[in-house]
Tab-separated table of N, CA and C in Angstrom:
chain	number	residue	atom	x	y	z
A	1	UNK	N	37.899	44.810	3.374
A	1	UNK	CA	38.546	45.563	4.428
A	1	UNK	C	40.034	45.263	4.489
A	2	UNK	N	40.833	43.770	4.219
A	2	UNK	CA	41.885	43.374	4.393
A	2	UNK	C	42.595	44.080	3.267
A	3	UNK	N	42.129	44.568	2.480
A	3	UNK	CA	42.117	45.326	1.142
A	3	UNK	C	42.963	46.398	1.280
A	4	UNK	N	42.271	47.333	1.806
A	4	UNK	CA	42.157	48.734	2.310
A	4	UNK	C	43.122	48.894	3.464
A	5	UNK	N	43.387	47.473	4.155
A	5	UNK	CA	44.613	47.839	5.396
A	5	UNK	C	46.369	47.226	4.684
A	6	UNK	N	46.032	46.338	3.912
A	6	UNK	CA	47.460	45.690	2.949
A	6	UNK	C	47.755	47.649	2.350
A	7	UNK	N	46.790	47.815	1.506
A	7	UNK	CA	46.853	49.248	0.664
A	7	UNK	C	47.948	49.946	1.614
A	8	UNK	N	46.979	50.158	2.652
A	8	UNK	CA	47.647	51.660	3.355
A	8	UNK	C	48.924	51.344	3.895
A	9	UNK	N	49.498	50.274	4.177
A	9	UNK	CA	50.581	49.865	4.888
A	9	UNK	C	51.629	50.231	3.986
A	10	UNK	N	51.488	49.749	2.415
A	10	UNK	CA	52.688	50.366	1.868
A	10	UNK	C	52.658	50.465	0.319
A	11	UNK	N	52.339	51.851	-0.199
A	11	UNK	CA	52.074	52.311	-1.328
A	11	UNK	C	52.975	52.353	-2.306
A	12	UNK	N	54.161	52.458	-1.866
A	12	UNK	CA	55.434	52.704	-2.528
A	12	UNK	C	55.707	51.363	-3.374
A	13	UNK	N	55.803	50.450	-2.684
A	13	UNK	CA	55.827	48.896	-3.561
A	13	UNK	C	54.753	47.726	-3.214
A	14	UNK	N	54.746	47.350	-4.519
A	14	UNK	CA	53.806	45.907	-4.894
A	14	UNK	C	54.815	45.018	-5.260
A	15	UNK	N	54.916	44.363	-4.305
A	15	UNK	CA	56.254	43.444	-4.247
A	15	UNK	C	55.280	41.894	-5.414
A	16	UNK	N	54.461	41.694	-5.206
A	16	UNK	CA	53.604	40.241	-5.637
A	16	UNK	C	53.985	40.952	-6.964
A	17	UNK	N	53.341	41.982	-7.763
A	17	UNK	CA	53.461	42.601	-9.285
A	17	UNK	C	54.762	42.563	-9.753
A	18	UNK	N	55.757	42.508	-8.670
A	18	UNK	CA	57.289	42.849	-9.561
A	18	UNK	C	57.694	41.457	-9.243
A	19	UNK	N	56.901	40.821	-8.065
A	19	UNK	CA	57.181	38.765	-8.526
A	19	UNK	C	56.946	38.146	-9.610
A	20	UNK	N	55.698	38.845	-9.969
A	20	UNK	CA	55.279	37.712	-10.921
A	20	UNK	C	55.743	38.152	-12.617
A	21	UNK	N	56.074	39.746	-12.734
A	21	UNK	CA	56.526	40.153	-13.623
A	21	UNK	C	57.740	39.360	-13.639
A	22	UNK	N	58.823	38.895	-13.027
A	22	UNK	CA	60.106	38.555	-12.849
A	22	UNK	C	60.029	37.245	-13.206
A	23	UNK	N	58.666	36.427	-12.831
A	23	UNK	CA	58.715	35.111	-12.912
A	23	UNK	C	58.326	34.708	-14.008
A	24	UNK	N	57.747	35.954	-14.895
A	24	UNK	CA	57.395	35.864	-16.162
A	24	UNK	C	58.320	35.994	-17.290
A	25	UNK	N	59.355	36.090	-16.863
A	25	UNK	CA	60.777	36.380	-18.119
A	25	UNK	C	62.184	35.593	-17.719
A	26	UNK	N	62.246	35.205	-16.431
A	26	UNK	CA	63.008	34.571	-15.841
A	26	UNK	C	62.882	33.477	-15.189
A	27	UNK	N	64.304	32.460	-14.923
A	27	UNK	CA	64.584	30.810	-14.205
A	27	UNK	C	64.312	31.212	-13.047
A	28	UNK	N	64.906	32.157	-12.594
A	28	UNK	CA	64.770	32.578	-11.037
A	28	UNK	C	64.473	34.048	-10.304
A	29	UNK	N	64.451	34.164	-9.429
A	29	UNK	CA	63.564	35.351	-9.064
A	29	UNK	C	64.728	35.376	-7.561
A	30	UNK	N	65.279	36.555	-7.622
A	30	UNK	CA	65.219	36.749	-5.934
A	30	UNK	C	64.825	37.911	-5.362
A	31	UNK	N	63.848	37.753	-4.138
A	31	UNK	CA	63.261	38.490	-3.557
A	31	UNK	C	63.920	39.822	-3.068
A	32	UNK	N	65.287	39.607	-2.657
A	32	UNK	CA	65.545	40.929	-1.882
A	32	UNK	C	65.682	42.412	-3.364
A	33	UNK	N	65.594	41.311	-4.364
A	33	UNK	CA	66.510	42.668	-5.674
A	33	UNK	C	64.895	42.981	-6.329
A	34	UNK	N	63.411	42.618	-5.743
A	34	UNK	CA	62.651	42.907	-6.045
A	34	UNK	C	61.944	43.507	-5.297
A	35	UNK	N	62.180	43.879	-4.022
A	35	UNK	CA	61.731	45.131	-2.784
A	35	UNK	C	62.611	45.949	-2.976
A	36	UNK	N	61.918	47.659	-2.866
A	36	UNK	CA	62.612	48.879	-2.932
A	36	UNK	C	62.764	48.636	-1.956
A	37	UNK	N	63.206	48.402	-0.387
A	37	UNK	CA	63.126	48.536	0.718
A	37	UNK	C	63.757	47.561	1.852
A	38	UNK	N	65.002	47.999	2.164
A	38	UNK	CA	65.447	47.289	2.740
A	38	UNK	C	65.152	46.694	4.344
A	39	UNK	N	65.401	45.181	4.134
A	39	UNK	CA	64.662	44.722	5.000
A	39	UNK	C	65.782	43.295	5.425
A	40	UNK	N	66.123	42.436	6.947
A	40	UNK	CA	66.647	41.731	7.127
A	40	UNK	C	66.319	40.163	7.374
A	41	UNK	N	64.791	40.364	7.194
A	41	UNK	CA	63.913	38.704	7.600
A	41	UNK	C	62.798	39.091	6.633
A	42	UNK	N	62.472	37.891	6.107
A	42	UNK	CA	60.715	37.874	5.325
A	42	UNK	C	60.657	36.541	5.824
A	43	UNK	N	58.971	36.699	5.973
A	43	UNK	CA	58.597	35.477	6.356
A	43	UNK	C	57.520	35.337	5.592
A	44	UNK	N	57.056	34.433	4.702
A	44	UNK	CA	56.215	33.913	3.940
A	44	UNK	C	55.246	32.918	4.429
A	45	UNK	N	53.794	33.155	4.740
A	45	UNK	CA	52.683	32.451	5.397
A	45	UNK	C	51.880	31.938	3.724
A	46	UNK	N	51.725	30.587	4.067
A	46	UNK	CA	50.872	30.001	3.229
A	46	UNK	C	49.572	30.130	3.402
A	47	UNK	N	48.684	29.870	1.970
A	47	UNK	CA	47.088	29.603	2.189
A	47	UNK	C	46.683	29.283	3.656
A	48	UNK	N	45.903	29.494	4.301
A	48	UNK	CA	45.388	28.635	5.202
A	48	UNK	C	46.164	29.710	6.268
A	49	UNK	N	47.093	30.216	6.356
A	49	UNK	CA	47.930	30.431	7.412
A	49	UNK	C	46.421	31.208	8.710
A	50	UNK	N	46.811	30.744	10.268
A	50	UNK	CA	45.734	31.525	10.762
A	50	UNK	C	46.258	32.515	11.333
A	51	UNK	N	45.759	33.298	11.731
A	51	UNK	CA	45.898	34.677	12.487
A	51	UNK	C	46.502	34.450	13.911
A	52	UNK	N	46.682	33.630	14.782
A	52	UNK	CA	47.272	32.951	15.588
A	52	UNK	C	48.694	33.118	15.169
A	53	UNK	N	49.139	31.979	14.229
A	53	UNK	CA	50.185	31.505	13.688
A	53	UNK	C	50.789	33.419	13.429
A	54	UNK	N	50.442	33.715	12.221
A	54	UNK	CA	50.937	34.825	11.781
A	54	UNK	C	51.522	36.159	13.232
A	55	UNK	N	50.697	35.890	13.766
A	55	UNK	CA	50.858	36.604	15.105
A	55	UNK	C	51.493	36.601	15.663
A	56	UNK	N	51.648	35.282	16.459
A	56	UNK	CA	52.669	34.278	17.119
A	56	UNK	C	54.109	34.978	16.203
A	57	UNK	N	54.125	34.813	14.776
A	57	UNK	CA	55.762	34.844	14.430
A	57	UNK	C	56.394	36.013	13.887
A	58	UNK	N	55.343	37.311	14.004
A	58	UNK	CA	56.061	38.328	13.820
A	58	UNK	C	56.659	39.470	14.895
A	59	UNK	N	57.007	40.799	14.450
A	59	UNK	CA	57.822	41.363	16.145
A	59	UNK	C	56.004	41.684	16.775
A	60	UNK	N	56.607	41.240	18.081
A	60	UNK	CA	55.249	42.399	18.837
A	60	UNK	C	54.998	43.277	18.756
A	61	UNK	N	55.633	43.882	18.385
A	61	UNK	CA	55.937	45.693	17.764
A	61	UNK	C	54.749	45.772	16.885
A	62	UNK	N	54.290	44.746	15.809
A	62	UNK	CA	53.570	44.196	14.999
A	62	UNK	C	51.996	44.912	15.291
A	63	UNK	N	51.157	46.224	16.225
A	63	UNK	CA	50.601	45.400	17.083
A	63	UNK	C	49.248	45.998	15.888
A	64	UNK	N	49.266	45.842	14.426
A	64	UNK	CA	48.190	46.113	13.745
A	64	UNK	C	47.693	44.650	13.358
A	65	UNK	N	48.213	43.784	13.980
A	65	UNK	CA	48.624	42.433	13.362
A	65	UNK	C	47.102	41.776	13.052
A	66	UNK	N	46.253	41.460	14.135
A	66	UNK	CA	45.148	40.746	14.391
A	66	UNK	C	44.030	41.713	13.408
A	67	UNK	N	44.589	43.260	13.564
A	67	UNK	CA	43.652	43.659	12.933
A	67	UNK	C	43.331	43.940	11.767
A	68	UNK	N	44.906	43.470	10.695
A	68	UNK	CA	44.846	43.613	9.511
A	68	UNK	C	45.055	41.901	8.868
A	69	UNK	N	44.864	41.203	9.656
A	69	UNK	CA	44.530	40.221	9.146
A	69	UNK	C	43.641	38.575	9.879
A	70	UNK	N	42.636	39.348	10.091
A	70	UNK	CA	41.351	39.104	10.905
A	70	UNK	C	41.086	37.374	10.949
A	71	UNK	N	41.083	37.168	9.603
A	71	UNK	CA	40.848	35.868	9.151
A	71	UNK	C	42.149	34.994	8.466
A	72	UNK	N	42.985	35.696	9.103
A	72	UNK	CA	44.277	34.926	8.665
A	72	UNK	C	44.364	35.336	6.660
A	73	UNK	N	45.041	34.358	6.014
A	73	UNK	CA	45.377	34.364	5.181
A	73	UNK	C	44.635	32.891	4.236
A	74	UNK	N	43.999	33.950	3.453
A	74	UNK	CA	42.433	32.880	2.417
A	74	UNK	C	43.034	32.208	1.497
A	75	UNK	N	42.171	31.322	0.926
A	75	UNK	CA	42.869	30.152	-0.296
A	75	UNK	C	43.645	30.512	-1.176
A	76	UNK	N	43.659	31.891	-1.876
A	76	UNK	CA	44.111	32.313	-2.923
A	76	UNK	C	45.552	33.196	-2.918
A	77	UNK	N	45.756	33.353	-1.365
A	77	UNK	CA	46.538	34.522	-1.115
A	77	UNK	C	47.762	33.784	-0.794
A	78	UNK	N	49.120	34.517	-0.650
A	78	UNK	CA	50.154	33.972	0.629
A	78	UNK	C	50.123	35.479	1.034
A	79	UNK	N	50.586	35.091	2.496
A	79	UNK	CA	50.796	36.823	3.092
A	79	UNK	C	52.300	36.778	3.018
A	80	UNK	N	53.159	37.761	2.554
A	80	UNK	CA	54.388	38.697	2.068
A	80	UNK	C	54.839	39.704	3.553
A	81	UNK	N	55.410	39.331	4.665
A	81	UNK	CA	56.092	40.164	5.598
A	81	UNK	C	57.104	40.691	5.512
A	82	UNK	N	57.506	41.890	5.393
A	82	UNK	CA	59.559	42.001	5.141
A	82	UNK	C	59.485	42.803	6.627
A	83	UNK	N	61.131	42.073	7.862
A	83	UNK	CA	61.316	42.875	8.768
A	83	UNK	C	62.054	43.353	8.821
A	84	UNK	N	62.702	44.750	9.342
A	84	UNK	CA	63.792	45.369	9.696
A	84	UNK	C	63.956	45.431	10.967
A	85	UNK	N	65.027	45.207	11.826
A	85	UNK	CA	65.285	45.875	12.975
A	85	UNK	C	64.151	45.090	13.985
A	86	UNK	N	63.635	44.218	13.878
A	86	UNK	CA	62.603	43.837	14.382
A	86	UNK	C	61.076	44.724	14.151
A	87	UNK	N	60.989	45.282	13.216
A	87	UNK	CA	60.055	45.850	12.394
A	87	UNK	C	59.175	45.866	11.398
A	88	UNK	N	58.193	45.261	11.518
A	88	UNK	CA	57.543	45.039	10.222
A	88	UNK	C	57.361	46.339	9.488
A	89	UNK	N	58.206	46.042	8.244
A	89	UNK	CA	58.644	47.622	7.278
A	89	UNK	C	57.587	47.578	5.890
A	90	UNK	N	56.546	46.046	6.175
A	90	UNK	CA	55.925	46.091	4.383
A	90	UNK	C	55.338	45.199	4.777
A	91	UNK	N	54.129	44.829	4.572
A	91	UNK	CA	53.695	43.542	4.164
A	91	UNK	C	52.615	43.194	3.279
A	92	UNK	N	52.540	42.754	2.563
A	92	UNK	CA	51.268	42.845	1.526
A	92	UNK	C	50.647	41.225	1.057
A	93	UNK	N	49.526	40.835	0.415
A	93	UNK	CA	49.001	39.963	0.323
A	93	UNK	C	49.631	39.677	-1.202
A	94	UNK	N	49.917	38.354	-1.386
A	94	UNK	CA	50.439	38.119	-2.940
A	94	UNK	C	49.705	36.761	-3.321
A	95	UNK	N	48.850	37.312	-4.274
A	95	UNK	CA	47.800	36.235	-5.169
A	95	UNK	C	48.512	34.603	-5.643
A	96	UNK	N	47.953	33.622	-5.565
A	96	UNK	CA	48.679	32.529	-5.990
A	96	UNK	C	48.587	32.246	-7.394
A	97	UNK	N	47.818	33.238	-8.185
A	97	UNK	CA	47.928	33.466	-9.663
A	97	UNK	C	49.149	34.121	-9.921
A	98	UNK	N	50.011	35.145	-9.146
A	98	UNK	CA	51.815	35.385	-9.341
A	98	UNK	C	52.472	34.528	-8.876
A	99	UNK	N	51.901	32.805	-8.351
A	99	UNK	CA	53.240	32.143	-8.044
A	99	UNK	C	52.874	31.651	-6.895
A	100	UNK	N	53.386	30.195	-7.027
A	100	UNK	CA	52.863	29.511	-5.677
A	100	UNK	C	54.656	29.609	-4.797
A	101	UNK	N	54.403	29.349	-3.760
A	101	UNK	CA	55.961	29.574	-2.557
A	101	UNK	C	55.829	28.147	-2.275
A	102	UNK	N	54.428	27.753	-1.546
A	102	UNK	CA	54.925	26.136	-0.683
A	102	UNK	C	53.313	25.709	-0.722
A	103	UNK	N	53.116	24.906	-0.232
A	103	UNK	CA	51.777	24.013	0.109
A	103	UNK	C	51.242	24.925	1.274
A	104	UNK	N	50.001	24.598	1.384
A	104	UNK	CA	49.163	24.934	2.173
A	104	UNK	C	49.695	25.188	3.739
A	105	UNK	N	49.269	26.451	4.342
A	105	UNK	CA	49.439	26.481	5.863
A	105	UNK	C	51.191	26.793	6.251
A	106	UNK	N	52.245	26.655	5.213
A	106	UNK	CA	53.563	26.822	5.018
A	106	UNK	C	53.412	27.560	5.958
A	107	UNK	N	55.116	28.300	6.120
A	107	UNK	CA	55.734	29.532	6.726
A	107	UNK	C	56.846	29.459	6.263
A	108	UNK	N	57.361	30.377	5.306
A	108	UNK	CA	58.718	30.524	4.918
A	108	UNK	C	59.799	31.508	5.929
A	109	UNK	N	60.583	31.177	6.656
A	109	UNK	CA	61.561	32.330	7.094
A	109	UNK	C	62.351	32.580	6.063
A	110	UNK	N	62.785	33.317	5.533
A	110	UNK	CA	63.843	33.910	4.616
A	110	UNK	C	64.719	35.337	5.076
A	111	UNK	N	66.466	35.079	4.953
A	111	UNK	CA	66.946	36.293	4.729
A	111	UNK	C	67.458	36.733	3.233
A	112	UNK	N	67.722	38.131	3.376
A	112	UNK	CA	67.702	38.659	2.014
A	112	UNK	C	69.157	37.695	0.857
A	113	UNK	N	69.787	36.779	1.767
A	113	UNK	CA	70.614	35.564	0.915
A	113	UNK	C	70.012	34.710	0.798
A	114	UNK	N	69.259	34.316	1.436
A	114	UNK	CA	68.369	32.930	1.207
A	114	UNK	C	67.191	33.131	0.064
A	115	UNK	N	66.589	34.232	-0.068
A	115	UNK	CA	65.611	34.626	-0.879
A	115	UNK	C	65.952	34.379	-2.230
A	116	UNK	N	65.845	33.308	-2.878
A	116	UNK	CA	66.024	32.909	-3.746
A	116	UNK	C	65.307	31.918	-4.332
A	117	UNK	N	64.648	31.817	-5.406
A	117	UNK	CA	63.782	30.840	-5.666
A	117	UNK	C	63.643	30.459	-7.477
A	118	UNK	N	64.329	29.013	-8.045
A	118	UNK	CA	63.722	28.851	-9.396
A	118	UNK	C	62.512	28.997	-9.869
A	119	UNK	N	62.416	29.274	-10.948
A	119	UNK	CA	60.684	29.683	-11.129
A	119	UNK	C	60.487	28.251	-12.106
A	120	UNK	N	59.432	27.246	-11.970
A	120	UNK	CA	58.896	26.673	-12.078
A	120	UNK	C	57.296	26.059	-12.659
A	121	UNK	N	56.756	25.307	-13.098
A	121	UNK	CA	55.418	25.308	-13.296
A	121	UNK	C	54.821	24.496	-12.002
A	122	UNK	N	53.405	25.548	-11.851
A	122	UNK	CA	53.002	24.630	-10.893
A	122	UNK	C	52.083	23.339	-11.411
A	123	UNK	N	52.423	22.344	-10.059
A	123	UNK	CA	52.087	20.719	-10.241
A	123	UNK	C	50.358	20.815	-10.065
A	124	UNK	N	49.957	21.852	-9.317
A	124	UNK	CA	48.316	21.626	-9.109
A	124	UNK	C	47.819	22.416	-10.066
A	125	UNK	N	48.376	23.657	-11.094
A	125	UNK	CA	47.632	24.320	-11.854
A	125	UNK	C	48.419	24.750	-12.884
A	126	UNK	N	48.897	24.409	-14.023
A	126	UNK	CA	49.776	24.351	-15.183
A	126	UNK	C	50.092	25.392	-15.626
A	127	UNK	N	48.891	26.353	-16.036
A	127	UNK	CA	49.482	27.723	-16.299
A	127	UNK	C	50.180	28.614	-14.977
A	128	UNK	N	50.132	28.119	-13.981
A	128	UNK	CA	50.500	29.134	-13.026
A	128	UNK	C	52.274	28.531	-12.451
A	129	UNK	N	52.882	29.682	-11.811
A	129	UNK	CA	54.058	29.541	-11.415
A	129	UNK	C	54.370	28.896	-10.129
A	130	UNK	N	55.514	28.061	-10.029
A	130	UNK	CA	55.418	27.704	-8.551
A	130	UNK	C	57.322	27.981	-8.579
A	131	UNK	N	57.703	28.065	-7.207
A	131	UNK	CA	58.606	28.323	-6.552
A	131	UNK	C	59.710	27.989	-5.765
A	132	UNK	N	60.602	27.263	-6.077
A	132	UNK	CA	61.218	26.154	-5.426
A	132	UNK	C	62.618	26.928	-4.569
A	133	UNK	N	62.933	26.732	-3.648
A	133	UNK	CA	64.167	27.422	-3.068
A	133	UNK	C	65.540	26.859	-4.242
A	134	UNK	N	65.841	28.363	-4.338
A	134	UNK	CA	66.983	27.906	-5.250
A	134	UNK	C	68.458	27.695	-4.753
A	135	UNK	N	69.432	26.459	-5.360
A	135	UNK	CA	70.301	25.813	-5.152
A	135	UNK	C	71.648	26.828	-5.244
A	136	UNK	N	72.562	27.141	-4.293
A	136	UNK	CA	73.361	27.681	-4.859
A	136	UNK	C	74.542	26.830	-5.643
């Protein structure tokens, strides 16, 4: 079902597919030059994140919130928010097989300057990517 509500929210881009494509040829990756869609805050929820939490930190405006993500955010996933205007304009689920962001239960705030990240190997699973905020 969480499936079918990520889907419909926003067809136009698969932001996780053009992450992990990016993280696959490149040191670094930044987020804002990999959304068609401009946006002024992302906030990045780790594994574990609960539906509470996620709730709690996006606009109230938000108000599909509880219902498109029931059970929070599962072992495998991070949840992907981009806001505008106080608007949630995108948000989609991004597999931790395109790339780990942070440890468990995280929350990344990011603006579209801060969105920046070396691409890395991850320490818990070798073939997979992990994500470190990058240094200017």
């Amino acid at each position: 079902m969480t499936a079918a509500v990520v889907a419909g929210c926003s067809q136009s881009a698969d932001v996780s597919s053009r992450i992990a494509a990016e993280a696959a040829k490149a040191q670094t990756i930044d987020l804002a030059a990999l959304t068609p869609f401009a946006w002024d805050r992302a906030l990045v929820f780790g594994p574990y994140a609960s539906t509470d939490r996620i709730c709690a930190a996006l606009p109230k405006s938000f108000a599909e919130c509880a219902k498109s993500y029931p059970q929070g955010v599962g072992e495998g996933s991070y949840l992907l928010t981009f806001i505008r205007d106080s608007r949630v304009v995108h948000h989609e689920l991004h597999s931790r097989r395109h790339g780990e962001f942070c440890k468990n239960s995280c929350v990344l705030e990011l603006s579209p300057e801060t969105a920046r990240f070396t691409v890395g190997v991850s320490s818990s699973v070798p073939d997979r990517k992990h994500f470190s905020p990058a240094t200017r």
